[in-house]
Coordinates of C-alpha atoms in Angstrom, one line a residue:
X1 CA 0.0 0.0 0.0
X2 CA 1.2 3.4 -1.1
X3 CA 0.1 6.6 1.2
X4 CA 1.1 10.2 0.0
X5 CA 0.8 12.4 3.0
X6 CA 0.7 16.5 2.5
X7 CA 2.5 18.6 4.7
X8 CA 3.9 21.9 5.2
X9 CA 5.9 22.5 8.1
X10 CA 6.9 19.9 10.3
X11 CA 4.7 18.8 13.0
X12 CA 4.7 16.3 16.0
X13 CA 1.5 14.9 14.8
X14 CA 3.3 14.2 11.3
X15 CA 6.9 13.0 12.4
X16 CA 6.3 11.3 15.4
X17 CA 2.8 10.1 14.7
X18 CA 1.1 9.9 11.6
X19 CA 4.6 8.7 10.1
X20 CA 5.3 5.9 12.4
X21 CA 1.4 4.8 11.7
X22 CA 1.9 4.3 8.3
X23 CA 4.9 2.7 8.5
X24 CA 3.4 0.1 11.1
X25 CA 0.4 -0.2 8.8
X26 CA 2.6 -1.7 6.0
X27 CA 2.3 1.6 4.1
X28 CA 5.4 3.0 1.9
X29 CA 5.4 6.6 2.2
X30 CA 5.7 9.3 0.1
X31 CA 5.5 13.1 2.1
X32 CA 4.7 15.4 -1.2
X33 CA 5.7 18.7 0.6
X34 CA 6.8 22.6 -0.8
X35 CA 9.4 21.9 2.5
X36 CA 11.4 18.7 1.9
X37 CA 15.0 20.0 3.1
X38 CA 13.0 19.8 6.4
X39 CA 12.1 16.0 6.2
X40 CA 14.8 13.4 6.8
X41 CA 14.3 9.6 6.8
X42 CA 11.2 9.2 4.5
X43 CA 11.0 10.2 0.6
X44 CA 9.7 13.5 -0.6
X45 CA 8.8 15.1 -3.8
X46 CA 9.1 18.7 -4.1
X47 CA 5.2 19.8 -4.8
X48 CA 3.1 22.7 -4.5
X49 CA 0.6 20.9 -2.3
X50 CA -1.4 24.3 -1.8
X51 CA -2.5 24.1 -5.1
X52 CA -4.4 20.9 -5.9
X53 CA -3.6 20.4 -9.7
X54 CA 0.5 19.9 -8.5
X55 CA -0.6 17.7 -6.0
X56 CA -2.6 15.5 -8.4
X57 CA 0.1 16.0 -11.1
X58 CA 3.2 14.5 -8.7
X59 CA 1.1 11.9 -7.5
X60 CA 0.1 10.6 -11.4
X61 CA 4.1 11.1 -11.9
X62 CA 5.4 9.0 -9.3
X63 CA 3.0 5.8 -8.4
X64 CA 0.0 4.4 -7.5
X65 CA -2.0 5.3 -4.2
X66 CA -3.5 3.7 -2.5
X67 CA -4.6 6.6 0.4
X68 CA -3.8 10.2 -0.3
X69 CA -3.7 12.3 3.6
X70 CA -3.1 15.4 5.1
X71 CA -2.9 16.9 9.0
X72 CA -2.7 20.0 7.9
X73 CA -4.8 23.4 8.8
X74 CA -4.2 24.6 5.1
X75 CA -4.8 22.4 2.7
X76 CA -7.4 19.7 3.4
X77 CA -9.4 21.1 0.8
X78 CA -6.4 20.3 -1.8
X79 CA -5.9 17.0 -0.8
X80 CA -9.5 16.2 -0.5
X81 CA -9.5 16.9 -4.1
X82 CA -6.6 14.6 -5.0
X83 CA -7.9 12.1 -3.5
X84 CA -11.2 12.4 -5.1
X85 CA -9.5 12.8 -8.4
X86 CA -7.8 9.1 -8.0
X87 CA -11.3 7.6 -6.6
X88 CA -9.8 7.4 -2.9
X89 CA -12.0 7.4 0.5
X90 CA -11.9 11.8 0.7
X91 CA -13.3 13.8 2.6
X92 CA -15.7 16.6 0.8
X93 CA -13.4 19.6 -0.6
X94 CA -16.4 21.5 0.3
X95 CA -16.7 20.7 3.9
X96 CA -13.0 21.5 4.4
X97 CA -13.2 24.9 2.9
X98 CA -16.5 25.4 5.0
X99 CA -14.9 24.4 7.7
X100 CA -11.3 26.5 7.4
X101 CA -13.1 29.3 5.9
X102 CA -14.9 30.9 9.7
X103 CA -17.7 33.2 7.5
X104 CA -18.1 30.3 5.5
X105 CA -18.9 28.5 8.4
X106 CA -21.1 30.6 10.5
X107 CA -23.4 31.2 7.1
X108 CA -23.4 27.2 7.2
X109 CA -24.2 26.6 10.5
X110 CA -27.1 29.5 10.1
X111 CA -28.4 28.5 6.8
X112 CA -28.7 24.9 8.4
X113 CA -30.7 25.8 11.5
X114 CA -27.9 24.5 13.4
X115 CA -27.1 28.5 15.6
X116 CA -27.2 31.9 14.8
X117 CA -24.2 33.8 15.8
X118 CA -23.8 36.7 14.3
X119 CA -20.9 37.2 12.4
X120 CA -19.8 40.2 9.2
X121 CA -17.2 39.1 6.7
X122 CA -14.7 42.1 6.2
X123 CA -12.2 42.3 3.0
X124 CA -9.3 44.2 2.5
X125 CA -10.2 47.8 2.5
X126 CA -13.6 47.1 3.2
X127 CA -15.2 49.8 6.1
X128 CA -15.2 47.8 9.7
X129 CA -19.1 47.5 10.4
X130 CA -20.8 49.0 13.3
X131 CA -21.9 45.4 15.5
X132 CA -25.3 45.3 17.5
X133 CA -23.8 44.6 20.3
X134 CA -20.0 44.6 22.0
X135 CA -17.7 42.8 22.8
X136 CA -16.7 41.0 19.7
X137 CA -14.1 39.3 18.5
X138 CA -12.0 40.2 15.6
X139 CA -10.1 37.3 13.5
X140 CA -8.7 36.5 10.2
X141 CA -11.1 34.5 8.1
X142 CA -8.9 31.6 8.1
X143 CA -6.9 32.6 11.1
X144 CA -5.0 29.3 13.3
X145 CA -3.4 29.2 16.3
X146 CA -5.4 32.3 18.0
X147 CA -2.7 34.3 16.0
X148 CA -4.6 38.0 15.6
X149 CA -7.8 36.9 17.6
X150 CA -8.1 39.7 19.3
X151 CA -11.7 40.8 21.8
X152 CA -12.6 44.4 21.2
X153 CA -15.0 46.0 24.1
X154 CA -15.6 48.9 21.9
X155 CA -15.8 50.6 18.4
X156 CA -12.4 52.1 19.2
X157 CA -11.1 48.9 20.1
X158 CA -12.4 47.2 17.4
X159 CA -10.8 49.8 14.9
X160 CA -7.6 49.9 16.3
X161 CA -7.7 45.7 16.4
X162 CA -8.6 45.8 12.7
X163 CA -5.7 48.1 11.9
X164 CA -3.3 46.0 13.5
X165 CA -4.0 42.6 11.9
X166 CA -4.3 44.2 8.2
X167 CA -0.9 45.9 8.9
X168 CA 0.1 42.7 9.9
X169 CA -1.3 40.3 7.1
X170 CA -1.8 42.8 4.0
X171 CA -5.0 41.5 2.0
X172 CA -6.1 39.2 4.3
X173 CA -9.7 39.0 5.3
X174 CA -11.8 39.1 8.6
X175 CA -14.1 38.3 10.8
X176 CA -16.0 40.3 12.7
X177 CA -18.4 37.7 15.4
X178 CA -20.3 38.4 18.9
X179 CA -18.2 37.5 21.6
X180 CA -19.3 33.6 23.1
X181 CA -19.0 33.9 26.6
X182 CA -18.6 31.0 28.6
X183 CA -16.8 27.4 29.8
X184 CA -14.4 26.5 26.0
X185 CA -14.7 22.9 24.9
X186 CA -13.5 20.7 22.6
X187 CA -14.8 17.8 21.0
X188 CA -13.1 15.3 19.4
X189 CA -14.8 13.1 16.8
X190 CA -13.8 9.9 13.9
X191 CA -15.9 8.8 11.1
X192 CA -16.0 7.0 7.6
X193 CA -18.6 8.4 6.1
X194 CA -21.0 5.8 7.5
X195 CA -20.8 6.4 11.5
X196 CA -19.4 9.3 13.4
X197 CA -17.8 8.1 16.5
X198 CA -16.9 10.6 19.5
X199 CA -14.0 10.1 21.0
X200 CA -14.5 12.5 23.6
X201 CA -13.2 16.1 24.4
X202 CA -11.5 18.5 26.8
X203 CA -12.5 21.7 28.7
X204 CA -10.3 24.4 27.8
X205 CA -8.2 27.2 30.0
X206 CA -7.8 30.4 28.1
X207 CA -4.9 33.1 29.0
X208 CA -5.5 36.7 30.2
X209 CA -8.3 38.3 27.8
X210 CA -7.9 40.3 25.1
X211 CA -6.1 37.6 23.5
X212 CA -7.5 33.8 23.2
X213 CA -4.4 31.5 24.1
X214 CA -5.2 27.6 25.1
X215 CA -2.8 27.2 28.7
X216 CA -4.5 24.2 29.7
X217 CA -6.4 21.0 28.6
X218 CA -8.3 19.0 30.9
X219 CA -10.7 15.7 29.6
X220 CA -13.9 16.0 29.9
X221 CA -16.0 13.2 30.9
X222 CA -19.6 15.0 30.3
X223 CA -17.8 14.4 26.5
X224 CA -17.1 10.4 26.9
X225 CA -17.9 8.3 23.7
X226 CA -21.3 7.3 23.1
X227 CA -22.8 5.1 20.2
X228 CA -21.8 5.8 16.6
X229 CA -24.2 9.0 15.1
X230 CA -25.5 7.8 11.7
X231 CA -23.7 9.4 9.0
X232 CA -24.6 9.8 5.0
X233 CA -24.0 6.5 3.8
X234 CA -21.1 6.7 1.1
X235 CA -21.4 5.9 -2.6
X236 CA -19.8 2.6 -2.8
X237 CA -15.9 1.9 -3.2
X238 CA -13.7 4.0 -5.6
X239 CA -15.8 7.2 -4.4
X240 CA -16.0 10.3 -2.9
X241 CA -18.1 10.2 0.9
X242 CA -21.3 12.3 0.3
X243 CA -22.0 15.0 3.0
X244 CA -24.7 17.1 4.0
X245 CA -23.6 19.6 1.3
X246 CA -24.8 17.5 -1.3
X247 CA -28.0 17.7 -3.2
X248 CA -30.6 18.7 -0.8
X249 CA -34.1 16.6 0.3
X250 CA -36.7 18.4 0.6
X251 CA -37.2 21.9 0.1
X252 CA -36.5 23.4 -3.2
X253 CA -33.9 26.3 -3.4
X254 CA -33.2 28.9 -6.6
X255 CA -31.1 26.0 -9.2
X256 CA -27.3 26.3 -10.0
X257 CA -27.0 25.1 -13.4
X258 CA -24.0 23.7 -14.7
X259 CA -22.8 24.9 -18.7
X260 CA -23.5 21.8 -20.2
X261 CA -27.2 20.5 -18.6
X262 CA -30.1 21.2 -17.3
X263 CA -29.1 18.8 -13.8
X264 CA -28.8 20.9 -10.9
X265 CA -26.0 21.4 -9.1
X266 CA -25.3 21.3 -5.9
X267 CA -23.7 24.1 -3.4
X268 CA -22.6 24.8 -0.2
X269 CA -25.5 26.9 0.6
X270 CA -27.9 24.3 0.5
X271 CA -30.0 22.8 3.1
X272 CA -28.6 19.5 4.6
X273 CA -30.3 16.4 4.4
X274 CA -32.3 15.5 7.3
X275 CA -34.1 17.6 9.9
X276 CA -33.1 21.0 10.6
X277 CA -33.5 21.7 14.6
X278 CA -34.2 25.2 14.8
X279 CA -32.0 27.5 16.8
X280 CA -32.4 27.4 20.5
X281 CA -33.9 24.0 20.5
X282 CA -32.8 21.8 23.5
X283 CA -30.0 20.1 22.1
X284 CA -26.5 19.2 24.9
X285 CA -23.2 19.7 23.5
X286 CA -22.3 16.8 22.5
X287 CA -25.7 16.6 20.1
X288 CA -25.2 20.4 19.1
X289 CA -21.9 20.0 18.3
X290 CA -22.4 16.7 16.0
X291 CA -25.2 18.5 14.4
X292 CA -23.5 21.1 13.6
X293 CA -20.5 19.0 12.0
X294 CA -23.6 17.1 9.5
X295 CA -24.3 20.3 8.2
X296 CA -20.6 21.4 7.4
X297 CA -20.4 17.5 6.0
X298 CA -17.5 16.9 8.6
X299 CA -18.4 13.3 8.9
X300 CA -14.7 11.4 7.0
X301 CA -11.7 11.0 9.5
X302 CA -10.4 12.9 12.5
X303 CA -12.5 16.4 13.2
X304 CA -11.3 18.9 16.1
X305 CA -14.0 21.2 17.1
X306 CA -13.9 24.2 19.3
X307 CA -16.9 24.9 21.1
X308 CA -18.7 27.8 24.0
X309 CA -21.2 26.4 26.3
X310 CA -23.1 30.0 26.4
X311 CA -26.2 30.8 28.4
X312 CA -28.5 30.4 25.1
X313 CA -26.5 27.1 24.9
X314 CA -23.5 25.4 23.0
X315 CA -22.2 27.7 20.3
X316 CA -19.7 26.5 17.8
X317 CA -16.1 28.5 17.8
X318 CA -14.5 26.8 15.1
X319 CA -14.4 23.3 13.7
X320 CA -10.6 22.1 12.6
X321 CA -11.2 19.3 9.6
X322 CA -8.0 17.5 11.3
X323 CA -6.9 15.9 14.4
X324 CA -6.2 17.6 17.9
X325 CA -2.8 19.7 17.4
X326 CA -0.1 20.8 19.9
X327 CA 0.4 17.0 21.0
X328 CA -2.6 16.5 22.0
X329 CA -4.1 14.2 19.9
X330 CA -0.8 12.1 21.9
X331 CA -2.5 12.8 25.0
X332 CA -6.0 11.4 23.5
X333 CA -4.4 8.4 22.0
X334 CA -2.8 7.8 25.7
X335 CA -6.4 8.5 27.3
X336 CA -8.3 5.9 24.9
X337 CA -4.8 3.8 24.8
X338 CA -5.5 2.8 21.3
X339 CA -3.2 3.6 18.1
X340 CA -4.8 6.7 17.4
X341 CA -3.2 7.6 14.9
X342 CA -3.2 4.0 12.9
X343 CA -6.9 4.1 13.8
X344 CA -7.5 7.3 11.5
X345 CA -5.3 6.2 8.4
X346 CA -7.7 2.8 8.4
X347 CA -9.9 5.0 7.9
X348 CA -8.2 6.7 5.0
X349 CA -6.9 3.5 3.4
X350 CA -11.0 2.4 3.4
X351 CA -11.7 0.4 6.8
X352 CA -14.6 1.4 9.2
X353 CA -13.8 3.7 11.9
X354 CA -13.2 2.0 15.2
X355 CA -15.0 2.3 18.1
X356 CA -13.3 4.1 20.8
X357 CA -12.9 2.1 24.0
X358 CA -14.1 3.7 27.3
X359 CA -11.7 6.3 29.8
X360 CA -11.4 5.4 33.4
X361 CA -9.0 8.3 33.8
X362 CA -7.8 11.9 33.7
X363 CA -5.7 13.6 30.7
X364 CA -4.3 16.8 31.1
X365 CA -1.8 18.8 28.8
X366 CA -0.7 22.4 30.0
X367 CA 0.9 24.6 27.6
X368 CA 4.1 26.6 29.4
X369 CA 3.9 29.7 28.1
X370 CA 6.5 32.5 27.6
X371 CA 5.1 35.3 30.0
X372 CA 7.6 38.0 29.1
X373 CA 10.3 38.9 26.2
X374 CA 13.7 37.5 26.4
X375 CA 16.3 34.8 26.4
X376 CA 15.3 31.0 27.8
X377 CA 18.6 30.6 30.5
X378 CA 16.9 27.3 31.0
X379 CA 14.3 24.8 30.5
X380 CA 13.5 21.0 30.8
X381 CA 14.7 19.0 27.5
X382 CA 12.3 16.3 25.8
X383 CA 11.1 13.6 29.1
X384 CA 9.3 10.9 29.9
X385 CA 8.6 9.7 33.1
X386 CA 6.4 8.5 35.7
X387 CA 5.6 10.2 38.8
X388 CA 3.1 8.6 41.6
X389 CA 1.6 6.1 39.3
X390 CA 1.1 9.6 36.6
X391 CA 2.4 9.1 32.9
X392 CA 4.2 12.6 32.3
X393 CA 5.6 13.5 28.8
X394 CA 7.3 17.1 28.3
X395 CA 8.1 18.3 25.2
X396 CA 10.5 21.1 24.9
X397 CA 9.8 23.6 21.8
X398 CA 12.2 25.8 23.0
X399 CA 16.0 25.5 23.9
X400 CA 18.5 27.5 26.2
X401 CA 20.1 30.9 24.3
X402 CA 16.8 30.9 22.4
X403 CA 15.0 34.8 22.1
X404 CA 11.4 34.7 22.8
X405 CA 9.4 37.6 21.5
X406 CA 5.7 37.2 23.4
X407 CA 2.8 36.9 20.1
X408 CA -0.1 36.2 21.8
X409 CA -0.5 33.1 20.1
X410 CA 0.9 28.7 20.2
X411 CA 4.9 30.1 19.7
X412 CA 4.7 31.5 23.3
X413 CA 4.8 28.3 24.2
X414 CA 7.9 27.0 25.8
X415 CA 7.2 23.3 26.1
X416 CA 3.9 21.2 26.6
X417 CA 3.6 18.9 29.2
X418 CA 1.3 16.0 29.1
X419 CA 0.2 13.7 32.1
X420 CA -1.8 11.1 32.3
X421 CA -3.1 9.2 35.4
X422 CA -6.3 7.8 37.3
X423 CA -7.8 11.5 38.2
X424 CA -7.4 15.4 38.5
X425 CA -5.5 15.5 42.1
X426 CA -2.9 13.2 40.9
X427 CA -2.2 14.9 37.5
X428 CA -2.1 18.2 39.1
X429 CA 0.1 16.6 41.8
X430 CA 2.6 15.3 39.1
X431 CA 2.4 18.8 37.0
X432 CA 2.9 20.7 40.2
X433 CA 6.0 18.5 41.2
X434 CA 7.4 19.0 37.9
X435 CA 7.3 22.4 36.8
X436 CA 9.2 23.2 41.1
X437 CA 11.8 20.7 39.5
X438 CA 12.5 22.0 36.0
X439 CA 11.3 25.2 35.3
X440 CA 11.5 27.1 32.3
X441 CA 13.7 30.4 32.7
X442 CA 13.1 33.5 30.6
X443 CA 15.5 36.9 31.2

């Protein structure tokens, strides 16, 4: 079996994960990449994997695949479309651009009865507009990492954030949404086009406002795994997994017609299929959330999604078409004690999703973040170890001599440090004890 995996930069999830899965699935690897100078000990072809054309192109070139995957933030839509092109299990190009694309999104989620947040699209140049209500927050339209998310209590606030991120990222655009106050969530789902499995999900601990940057994540057990939610059944093998974004049931909407029939055809702004649960309706997170994936047509492989339990209920922040980053999706494979990340190439190669077993325990991983500007004079290196019957892995993203320059965003971050053990007093216990033995120093 030959898997092509598309990457940009270099990630934990990639080298240390999704690499060694393959290899223990019996897959030969080929990492198409516009990086490879940054990839040793697996073979690379130089491709231009943000545009789907060179992706599909290299792949034609070289050989036959057999699975075509990516981790990446950026370009699930492009390698959705590769693997479509070569009749591969794919996830739907147009659910990953819904999903990166945060107005895309929102319009989505409203169109499909799923929530109503409101939420204004601003391009380059385009005059801020005035919102209903304040706070908001202000973000790039396909923003990662809470780089430039920034909460504005006021017009002059909201201004001033605007001017700062288009200084900083000439011609992107933004996002202009009602602030969603309230306990951050994850939730943390697998399917195959058939079944949508949760694998559970973490409460989230957000630094000092204005800024949004994830410190801590704890797991969740209001999120544990239930049964498999029915997904669109797929079309049979060799093609690409239907979604909710397909050709509606039910009520008729104004016809896109393609240039060469009189077939309709279908769009992102359609209707899903099914029932649409009006806004408000009683719904828990964990039913509001998977909802609000059918309607996006997030139902083929790993799916991180960001979520606000507000007082009018769960509200969606953003839903990442990709597994848990910043090692966590380690910390969920320790938590479930599965192969996670073999689990979710099955999945790619054609095999059912698997269930995920039950969690007796607690999870915890706690981002150690660069509080001031400076040089590290110390820090702990890469460990593993166990303390007090607690599983603790740090991993250092910094070094000593290193200048940290505070963004307000994931490079803050100094190390993450992962435990796992049988509950929340002895995971604290065990990070407490560590971070008194090795902290990290910044001058």
């Amino acid at each position: 079996m030959r898997l092509y995996l598309t990457a940009l930069n270099p990630t934990d999830s990639v080298t240390d994960g999704f690499l060694p899965a393959a290899r223990a699935l019996g897959c030969e690897v080929t990492l198409l990449t516009d990086r490879p100078e940054r990839y040793t000990g697996v073979e690379t072809l130089r491709t231009d994997v943000r545009d789907a054309r060179a992706v599909i192109d290299a792949i034609a070139r070289h050989r036959r695949p057999d699975a075509i995957f990516s981790d990446s933030d950026h370009i699930q839509p492009e390698t959705a479309l590769a693997a479509d092109y070569f009749g591969l299990p794919a996830k739907d190009w147009r659910a990953c651009l819904t999903a990166k694309n945060k107005a895309l999104m929102r319009r989505r989620l409203a169109a499909a009865g799923v929530e109503q947040v409101w939420s204004a699209r601003v391009g380059p140049g385009e005059p801020v507009p005035d919102p209903p209500a304040y706070p908001v927050v202000v973000k790039p339209r396909e923003g990662v990492a809470s780089e430039d998310v920034v909460l504005a209590a006021g017009a002059e606030e909201l201004a001033a954030a605007v001017a700062g991120i288009r200084a900083r990222r000439p011609g992107a655009a933004l996002v202009i949404e009602e602030y969603l106050e309230g306990p951050l969530h994850t939730l943390e789902t697998l399917g195959d086009g058939h079944a949508l499995h949760v694998l559970g999900g973490f409460h989230t601990t957000l630094g000092p406002l204005p800024h949004f940057v994830e410190e801590r994540l704890d797991w969740d057990p209001r999120a544990l795994p239930g049964r498999p939610v029915p997904h669109a059944p797929d079309a049979g093998p060799g093609h690409r997994v239907p979604s909710a974004l397909d050709a509606p049931r039910g009520r008729a909407v104004p016809d896109v017609l393609d240039a060469g029939s009189r077939h309709r055809v279908p769009t992102a702004l359609d209707p899903p299929r099914g029932r649409s649960v009006p806004d408000g309706a009683e719904a828990g997170p964990r039913e509001h959330v998977v909802r609000a994936l059918a309607a996006i047509g997030a139902g083929f492989g790993a799916c991180h999604t960001e979520y606000v339990i507000t007082a009018r209920g769960p509200r969606i922040v953003e839903v990442n078409y990709r597994l848990i980053g910043d090692t966590c999706g380690f910390l969920l494979a320790d938590l479930l004690g599965v192969p996670l990340f073999e689990h979710i190439l099955r999945v790619h190669l054609g095999e059912p999703a698997q269930a995920p077993p039950p969690v007796s325990g607690h999870g915890a991983a706690l981002s150690l973040v660069a509080e001031r500007a400076g040089v590290v004079k110390a820090g702990p290196g890469d460990v593993a170890e166990t303390i007090g019957g607690v599983r603790l892995r740090h991993r250092a993203l910094r070094a000593p001599g290193d200048v940290v320059e505070p963004t307000h965003t994931n490079r803050d971050y100094l190390g993450i440090l992962r435990a796992v053990g049988s509950g929340r007093q002895a995971v604290d216990r065990a990070i407490e004890a560590f971070r008194a033995r090795a902290p990290w120093v910044v001058e």
